[in-house]
Coordinates of C-alpha atoms in Angstrom, one line a residue:
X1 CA 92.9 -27.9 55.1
X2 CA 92.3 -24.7 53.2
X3 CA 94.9 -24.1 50.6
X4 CA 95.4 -20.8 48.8
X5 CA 95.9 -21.7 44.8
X6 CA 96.8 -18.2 44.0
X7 CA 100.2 -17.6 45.4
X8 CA 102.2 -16.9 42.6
X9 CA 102.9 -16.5 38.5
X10 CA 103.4 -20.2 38.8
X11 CA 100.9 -21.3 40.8
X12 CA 98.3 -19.7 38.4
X13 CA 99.8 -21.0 35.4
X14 CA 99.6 -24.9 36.9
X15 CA 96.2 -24.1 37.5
X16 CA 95.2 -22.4 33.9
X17 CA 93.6 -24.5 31.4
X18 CA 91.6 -24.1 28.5
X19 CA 87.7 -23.4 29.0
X20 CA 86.4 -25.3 26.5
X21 CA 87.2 -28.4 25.1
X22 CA 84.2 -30.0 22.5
X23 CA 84.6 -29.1 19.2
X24 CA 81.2 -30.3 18.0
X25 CA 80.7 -30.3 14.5
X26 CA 79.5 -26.8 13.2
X27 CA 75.8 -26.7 13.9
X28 CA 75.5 -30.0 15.7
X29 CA 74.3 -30.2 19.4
X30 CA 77.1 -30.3 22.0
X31 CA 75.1 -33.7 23.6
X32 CA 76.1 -36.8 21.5
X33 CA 74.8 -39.6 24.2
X34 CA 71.7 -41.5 23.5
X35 CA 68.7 -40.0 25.5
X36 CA 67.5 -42.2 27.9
X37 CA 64.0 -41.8 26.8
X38 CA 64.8 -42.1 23.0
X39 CA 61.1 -42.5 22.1
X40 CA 60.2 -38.7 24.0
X41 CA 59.8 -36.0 21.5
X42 CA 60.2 -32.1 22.2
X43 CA 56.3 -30.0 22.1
X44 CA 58.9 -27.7 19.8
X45 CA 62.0 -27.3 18.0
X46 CA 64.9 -26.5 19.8
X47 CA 63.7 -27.7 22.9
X48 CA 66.5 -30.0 23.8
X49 CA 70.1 -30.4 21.6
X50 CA 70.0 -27.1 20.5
X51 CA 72.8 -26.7 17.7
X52 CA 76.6 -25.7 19.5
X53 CA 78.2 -23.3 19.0
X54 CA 81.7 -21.8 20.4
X55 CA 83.5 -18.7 21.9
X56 CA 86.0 -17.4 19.6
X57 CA 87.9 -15.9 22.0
X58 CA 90.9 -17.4 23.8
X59 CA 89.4 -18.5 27.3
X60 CA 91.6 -20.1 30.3
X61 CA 90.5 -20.7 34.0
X62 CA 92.6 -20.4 37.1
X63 CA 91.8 -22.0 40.2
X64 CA 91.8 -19.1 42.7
X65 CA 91.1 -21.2 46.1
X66 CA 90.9 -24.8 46.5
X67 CA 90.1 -26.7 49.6
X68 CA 87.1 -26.1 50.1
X69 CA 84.1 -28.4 51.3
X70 CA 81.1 -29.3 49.2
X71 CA 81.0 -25.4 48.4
X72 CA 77.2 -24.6 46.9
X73 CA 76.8 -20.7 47.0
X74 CA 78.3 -17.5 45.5
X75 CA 78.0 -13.9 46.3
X76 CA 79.8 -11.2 45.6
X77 CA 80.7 -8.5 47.7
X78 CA 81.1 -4.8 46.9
X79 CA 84.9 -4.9 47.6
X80 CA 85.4 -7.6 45.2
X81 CA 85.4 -10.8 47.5
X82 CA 83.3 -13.6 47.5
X83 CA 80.9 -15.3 50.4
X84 CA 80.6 -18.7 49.7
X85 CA 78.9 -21.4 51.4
X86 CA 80.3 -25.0 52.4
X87 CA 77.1 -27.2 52.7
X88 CA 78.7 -28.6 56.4
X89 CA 77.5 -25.0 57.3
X90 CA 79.8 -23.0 57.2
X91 CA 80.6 -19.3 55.1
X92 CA 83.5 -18.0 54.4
X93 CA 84.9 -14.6 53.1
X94 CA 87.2 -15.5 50.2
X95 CA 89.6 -12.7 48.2
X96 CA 89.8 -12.3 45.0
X97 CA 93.7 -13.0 45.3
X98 CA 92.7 -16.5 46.8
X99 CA 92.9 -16.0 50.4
X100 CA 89.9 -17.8 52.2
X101 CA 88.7 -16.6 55.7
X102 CA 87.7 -18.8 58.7
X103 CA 83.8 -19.6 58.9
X104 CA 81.9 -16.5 59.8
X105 CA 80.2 -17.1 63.2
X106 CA 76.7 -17.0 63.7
X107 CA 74.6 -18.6 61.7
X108 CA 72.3 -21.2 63.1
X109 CA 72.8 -24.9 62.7
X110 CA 72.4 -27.1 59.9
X111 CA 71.2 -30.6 58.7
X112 CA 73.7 -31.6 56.5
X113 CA 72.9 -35.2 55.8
X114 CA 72.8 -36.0 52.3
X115 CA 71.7 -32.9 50.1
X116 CA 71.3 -31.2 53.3
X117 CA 73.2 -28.4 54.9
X118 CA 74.0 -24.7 54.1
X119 CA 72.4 -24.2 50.6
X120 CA 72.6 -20.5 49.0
X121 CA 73.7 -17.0 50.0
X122 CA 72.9 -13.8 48.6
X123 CA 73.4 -9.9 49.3
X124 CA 70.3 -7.5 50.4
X125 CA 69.6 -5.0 47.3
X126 CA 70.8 -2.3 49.9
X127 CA 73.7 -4.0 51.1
X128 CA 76.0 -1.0 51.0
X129 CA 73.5 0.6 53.7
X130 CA 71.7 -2.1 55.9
X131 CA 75.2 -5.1 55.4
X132 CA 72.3 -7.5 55.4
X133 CA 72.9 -11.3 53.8
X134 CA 70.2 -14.1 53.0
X135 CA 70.8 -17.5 53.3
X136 CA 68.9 -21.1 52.3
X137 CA 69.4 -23.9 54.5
X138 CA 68.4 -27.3 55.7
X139 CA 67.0 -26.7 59.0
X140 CA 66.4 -29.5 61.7
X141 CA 63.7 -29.1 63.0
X142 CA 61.0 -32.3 65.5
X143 CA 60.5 -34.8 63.3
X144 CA 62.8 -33.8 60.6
X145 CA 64.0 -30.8 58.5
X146 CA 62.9 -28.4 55.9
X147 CA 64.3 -25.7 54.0
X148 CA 64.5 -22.3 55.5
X149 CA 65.7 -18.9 55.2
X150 CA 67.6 -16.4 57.5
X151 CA 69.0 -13.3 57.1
X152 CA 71.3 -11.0 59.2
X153 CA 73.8 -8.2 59.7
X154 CA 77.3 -9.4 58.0
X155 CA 79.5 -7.9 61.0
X156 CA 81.7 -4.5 59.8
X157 CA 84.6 -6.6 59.7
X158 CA 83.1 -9.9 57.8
X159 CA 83.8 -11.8 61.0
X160 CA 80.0 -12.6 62.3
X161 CA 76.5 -11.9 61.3
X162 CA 74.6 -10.3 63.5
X163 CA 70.7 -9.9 64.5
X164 CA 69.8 -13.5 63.1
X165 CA 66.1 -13.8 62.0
X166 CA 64.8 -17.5 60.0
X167 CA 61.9 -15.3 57.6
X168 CA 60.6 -18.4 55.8
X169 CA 60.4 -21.7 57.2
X170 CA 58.9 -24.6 54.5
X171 CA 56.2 -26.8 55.3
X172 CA 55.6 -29.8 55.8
X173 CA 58.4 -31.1 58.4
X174 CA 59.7 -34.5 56.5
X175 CA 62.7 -36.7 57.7
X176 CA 64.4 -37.4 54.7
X177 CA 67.7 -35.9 52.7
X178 CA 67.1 -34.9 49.6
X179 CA 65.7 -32.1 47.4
X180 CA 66.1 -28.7 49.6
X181 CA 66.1 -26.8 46.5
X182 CA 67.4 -24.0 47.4
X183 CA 68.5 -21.3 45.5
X184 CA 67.4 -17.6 46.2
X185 CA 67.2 -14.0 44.0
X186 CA 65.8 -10.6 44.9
X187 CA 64.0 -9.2 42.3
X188 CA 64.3 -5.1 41.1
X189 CA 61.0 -4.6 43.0
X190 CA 62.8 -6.5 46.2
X191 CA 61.0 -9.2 46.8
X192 CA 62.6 -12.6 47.1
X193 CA 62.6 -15.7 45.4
X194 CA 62.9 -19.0 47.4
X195 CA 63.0 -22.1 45.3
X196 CA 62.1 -25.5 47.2
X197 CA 62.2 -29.1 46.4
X198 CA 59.6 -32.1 46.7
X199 CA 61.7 -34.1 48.7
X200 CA 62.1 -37.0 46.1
X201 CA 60.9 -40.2 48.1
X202 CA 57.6 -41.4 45.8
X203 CA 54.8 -40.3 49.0
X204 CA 56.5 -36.7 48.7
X205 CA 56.0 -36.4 45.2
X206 CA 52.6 -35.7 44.5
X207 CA 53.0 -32.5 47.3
X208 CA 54.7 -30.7 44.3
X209 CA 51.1 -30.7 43.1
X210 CA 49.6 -29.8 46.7
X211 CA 48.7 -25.9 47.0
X212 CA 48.5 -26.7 51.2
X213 CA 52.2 -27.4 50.7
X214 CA 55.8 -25.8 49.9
X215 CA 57.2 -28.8 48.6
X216 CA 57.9 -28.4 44.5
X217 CA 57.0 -24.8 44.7
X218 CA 58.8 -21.2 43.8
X219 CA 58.0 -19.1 46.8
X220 CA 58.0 -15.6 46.2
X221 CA 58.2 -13.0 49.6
X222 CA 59.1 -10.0 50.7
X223 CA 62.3 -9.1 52.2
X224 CA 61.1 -9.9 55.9
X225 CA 59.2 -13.0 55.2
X226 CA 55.8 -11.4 54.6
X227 CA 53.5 -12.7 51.8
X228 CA 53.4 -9.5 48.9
X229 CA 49.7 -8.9 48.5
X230 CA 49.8 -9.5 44.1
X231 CA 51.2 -13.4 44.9
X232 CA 48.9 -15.3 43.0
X233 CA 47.0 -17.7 45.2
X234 CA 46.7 -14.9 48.2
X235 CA 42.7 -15.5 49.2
X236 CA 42.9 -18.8 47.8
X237 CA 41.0 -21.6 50.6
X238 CA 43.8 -24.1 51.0
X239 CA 46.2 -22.2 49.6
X240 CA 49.9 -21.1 51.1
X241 CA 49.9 -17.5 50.2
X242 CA 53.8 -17.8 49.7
X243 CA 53.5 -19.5 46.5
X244 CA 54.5 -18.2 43.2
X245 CA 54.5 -21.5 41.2
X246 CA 53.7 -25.3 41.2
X247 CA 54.9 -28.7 39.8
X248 CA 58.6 -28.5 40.0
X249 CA 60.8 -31.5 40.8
X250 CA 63.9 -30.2 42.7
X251 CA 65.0 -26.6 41.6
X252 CA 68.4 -25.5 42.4
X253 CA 68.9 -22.4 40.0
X254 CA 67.5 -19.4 39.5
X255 CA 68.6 -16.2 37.7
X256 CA 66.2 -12.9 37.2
X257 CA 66.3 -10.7 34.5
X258 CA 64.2 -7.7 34.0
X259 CA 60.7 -9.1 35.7
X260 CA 61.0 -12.3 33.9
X261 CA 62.1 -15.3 36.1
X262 CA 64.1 -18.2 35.2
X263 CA 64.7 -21.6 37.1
X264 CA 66.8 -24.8 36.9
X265 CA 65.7 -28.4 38.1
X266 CA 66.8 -31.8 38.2
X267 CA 65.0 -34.3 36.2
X268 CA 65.9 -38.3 37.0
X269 CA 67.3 -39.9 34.5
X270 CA 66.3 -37.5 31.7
X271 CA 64.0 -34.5 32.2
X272 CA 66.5 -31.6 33.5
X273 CA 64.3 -28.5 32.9
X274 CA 65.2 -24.5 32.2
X275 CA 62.1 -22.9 32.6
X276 CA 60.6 -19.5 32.4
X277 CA 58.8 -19.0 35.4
X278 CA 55.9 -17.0 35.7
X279 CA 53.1 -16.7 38.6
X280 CA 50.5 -19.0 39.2
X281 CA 51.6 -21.5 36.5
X282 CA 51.9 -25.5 37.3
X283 CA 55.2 -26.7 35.7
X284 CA 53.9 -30.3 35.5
X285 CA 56.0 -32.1 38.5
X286 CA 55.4 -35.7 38.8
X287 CA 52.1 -35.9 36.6
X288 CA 54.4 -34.6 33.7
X289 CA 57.8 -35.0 33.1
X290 CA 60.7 -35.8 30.5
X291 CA 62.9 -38.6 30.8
X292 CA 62.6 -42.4 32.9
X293 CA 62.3 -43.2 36.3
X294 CA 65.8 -44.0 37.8
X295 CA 65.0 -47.2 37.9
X296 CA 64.0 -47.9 34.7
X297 CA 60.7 -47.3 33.2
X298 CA 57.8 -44.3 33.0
X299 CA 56.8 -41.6 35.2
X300 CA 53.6 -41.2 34.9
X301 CA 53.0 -43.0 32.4
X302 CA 55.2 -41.5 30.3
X303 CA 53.2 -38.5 29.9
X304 CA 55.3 -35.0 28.5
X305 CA 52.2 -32.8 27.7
X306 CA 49.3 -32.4 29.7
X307 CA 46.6 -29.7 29.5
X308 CA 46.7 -26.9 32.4
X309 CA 50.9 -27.1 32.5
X310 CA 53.9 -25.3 31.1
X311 CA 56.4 -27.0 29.1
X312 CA 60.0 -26.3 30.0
X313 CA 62.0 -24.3 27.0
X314 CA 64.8 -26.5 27.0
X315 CA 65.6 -29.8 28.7
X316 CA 68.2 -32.3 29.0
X317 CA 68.4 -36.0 28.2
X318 CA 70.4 -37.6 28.9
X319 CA 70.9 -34.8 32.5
X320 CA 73.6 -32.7 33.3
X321 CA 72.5 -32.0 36.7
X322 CA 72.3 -28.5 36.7
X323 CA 72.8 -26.3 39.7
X324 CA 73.2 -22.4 39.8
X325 CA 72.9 -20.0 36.9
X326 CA 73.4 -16.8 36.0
X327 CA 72.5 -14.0 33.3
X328 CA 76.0 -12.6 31.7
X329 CA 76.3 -9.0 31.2
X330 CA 80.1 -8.0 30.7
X331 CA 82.7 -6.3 29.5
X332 CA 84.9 -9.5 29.0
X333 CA 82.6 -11.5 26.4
X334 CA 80.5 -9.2 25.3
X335 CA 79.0 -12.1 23.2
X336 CA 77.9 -13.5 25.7
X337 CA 75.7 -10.5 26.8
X338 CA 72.0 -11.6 27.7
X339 CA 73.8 -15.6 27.5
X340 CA 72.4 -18.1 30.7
X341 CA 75.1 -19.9 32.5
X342 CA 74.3 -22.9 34.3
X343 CA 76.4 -24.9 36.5
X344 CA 76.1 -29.0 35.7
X345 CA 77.2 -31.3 38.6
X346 CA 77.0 -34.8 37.3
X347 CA 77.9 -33.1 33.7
X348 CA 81.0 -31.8 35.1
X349 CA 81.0 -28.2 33.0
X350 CA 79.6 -24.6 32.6
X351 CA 76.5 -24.3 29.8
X352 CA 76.6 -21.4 28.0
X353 CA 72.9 -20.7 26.4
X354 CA 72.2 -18.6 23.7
X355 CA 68.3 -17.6 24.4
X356 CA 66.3 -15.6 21.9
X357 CA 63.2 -14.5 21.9
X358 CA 62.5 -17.0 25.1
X359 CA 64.2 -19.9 23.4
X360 CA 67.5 -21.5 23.4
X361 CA 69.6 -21.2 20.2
X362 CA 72.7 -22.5 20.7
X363 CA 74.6 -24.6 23.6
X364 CA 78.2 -24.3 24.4
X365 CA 79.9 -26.1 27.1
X366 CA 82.7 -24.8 29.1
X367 CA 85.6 -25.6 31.8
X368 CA 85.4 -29.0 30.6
X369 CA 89.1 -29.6 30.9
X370 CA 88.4 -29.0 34.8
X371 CA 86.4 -32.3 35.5
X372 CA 84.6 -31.0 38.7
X373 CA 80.8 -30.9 39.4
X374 CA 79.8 -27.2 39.1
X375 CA 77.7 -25.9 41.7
X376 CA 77.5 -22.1 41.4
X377 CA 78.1 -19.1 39.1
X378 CA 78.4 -15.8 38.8
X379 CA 80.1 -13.1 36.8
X380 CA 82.6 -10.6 38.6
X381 CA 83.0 -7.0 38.2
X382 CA 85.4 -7.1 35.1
X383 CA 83.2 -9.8 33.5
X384 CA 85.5 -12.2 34.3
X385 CA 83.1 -15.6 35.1
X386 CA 83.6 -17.5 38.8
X387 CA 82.5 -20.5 39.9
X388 CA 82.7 -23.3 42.5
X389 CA 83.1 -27.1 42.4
X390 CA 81.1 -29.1 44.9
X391 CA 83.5 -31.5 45.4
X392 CA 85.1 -32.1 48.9
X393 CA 88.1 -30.6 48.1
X394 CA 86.4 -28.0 46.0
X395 CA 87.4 -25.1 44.3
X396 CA 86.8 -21.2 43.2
X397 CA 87.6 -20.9 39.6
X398 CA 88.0 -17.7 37.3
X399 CA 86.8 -18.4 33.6
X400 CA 88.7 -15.3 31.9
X401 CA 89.4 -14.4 28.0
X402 CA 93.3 -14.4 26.9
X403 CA 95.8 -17.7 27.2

């Protein structure tokens, strides 16, 4: 059942608690575990345990709404309030105040077996106008699922959406439950950014490599599914025209700023990457790769370098799992301007990144003191800082400056 967690002065002050808790040592990185691949050295310094650093500034969270189900995306509305998707498939309207809305009808069924289900949600770039949401999902389909992605009319009162159309549809078909992606961004030009999976199981992997496939890939298209003609393998023999990138493992953030594009994937034990991600590049995915099999052991070898791919500009190892991200720009910390947040699931807090000049400088790690898997983030209007917990009772959570 649905709670509200915002009903009074009291309520909010239960649910406040400092937003960071590490006091690292000045200078030293925030991660003190041993890396699970301990004999693995970075192509260049400051490419994993950057040195921490810390917000000044009082912080404390409130838990707006709890009660939520395996919540795993974030959107903002013009009003103020919030679409956010439970992965059962369903999306809900929820008020800055904390009052959550009954799903919205309308959108099409769901595979939500084990990373499957109802996956990301964004806002058209002329939502005011056209009231038109996107959405990533696991979609069953004969022989199994894949990712897809719809879009539609958000009804006039928030109750429906409307005029249903699925404008992406990833290939191959494979029946298994893991690594959707899917995360999704428009870009100031308006096309859209869908990023995709390999699926995990070992005879999916080497697909990430595949150009005849989707798995592993960023897929760049424009707002009604069609390929933009400057995608970089359009013409190509063998090639899906969608494709803006290659070799990723399972990427479930992404955050634009400007024309440059950033993404977030999940390494196994070891290997989480941020990378910048640019067109027609192969990020390395499974011939490359930081970190150990689950099970013990190399990947590949235990190759990190190979000619013809990218490095990542920071990874994790040991992983925090990351999930969304976003850019800050605000009012609220206006140190933080130009910062990357990233969600981290099995790390349980909010990263803060300090880039510069393409390269992370400094780590913080917030909402700690919460102890939930982060899914998603994004910063509201004031610069205030939301997020939700993919937990099964999960939660919408304001990071905010002041006591």
């Amino acid at each position: 059942m649905i709670r509200l967690a915002a009903l009074s002065t009291a309520a909010l002050l239960a649910a406040c608690g400092q937003g960071a808790a590490q006091d690292p040592a000045p200078g030293a990185p925030v991660e003190t575990r041993a890396a699970n691949a301990p004999d693995q050295r970075p192509a260049f310094d400051g490419q994993t345990r950057a040195p921490g650093v810390r917000t000044e500034a009082a912080l404390t969270h409130a838990v707006v709404a709890e009660g939520l189900v395996e919540p795993w995306g974030l959107a903002l509305l013009p009003d103020g309030r919030w679409l956010v998707t439970e992965r059962p498939g369903r999306l809900r309207i929820i008020t800055a105040e904390g009052q959550v809305g009954e799903p919205i009808a309308g959108l099409p069924a769901v595979d939500a077996r084990g990373q499957g289900g109802l996956l990301d949600v964004i806002l058209s770039p002329g939502f005011a106008q056209d009231r038109m949401i996107y959405w990533s999902y696991a979609e069953p389909r004969e022989g199994g699922n894949a990712t897809s992605v719809a879009r539609g009319r958000l009804s006039d009162d928030g109750t429906r959406v409307e005029q249903v159309q699925v404008i992406f549809r990833a290939l191959p078909v494979y029946d298994g439950d893991k690594h959707y992606g899917s995360s999704l961004a428009f870009a100031a030009d308006g096309k859209l950014f869908v990023t995709l999976g390999e699926r995990s199981d070992a005879p999916m992997r080497p697909q990430a490599q595949d150009l005849a496939s989707h798995m592993g890939k960023t897929i760049r298209i424009n707002a009604d599914g069609t390929v933009p003609s400057d995608n970089p393998f359009v013409g190509r023999e063998g090639a899906l025209p969608e494709i803006w990138s290659l070799g990723h493992r399972n990427v479930q953030g992404i955050a634009i700023a400007g024309d440059e594009v950033w993404t977030l994937e999940h390494g196994t034990r070891g290997g989480d990457e941020l990378n910048f991600d640019r067109a027609g590049l192969n990020y390395g995915w499974p011939d490359v790769a930081y970190g150990v099999e689950y099970r013990g052991g190399a990947i590949n070898q235990g190759l990190t370098q190979k000619d013809g791919t990218e490095q990542p500009v920071y990874y994790w190892d040991p992983v925090i799992a990351p999930g969304g991200m976003a850019f800050y720009q605000g009012a609220m910390f206006p140190g933080w301007n130009g910062n990357l947040l990233v969600g981290a699931l099995g790390g349980k807090h909010l990263a803060r990144l300090v880039l510069e000049n393409g390269e992370v400088v400094g780590e913080e790690r917030l909402l700690t003191g919460l102890g939930e898997r982060i899914r998603d983030v994004a910063v509201g209007p004031d610069g205030a800082v939301w997020v939700v917990t993919d937990e099964t009772n999960g939660k919408l959570v304001r990071l905010s400056s002041g006591g």
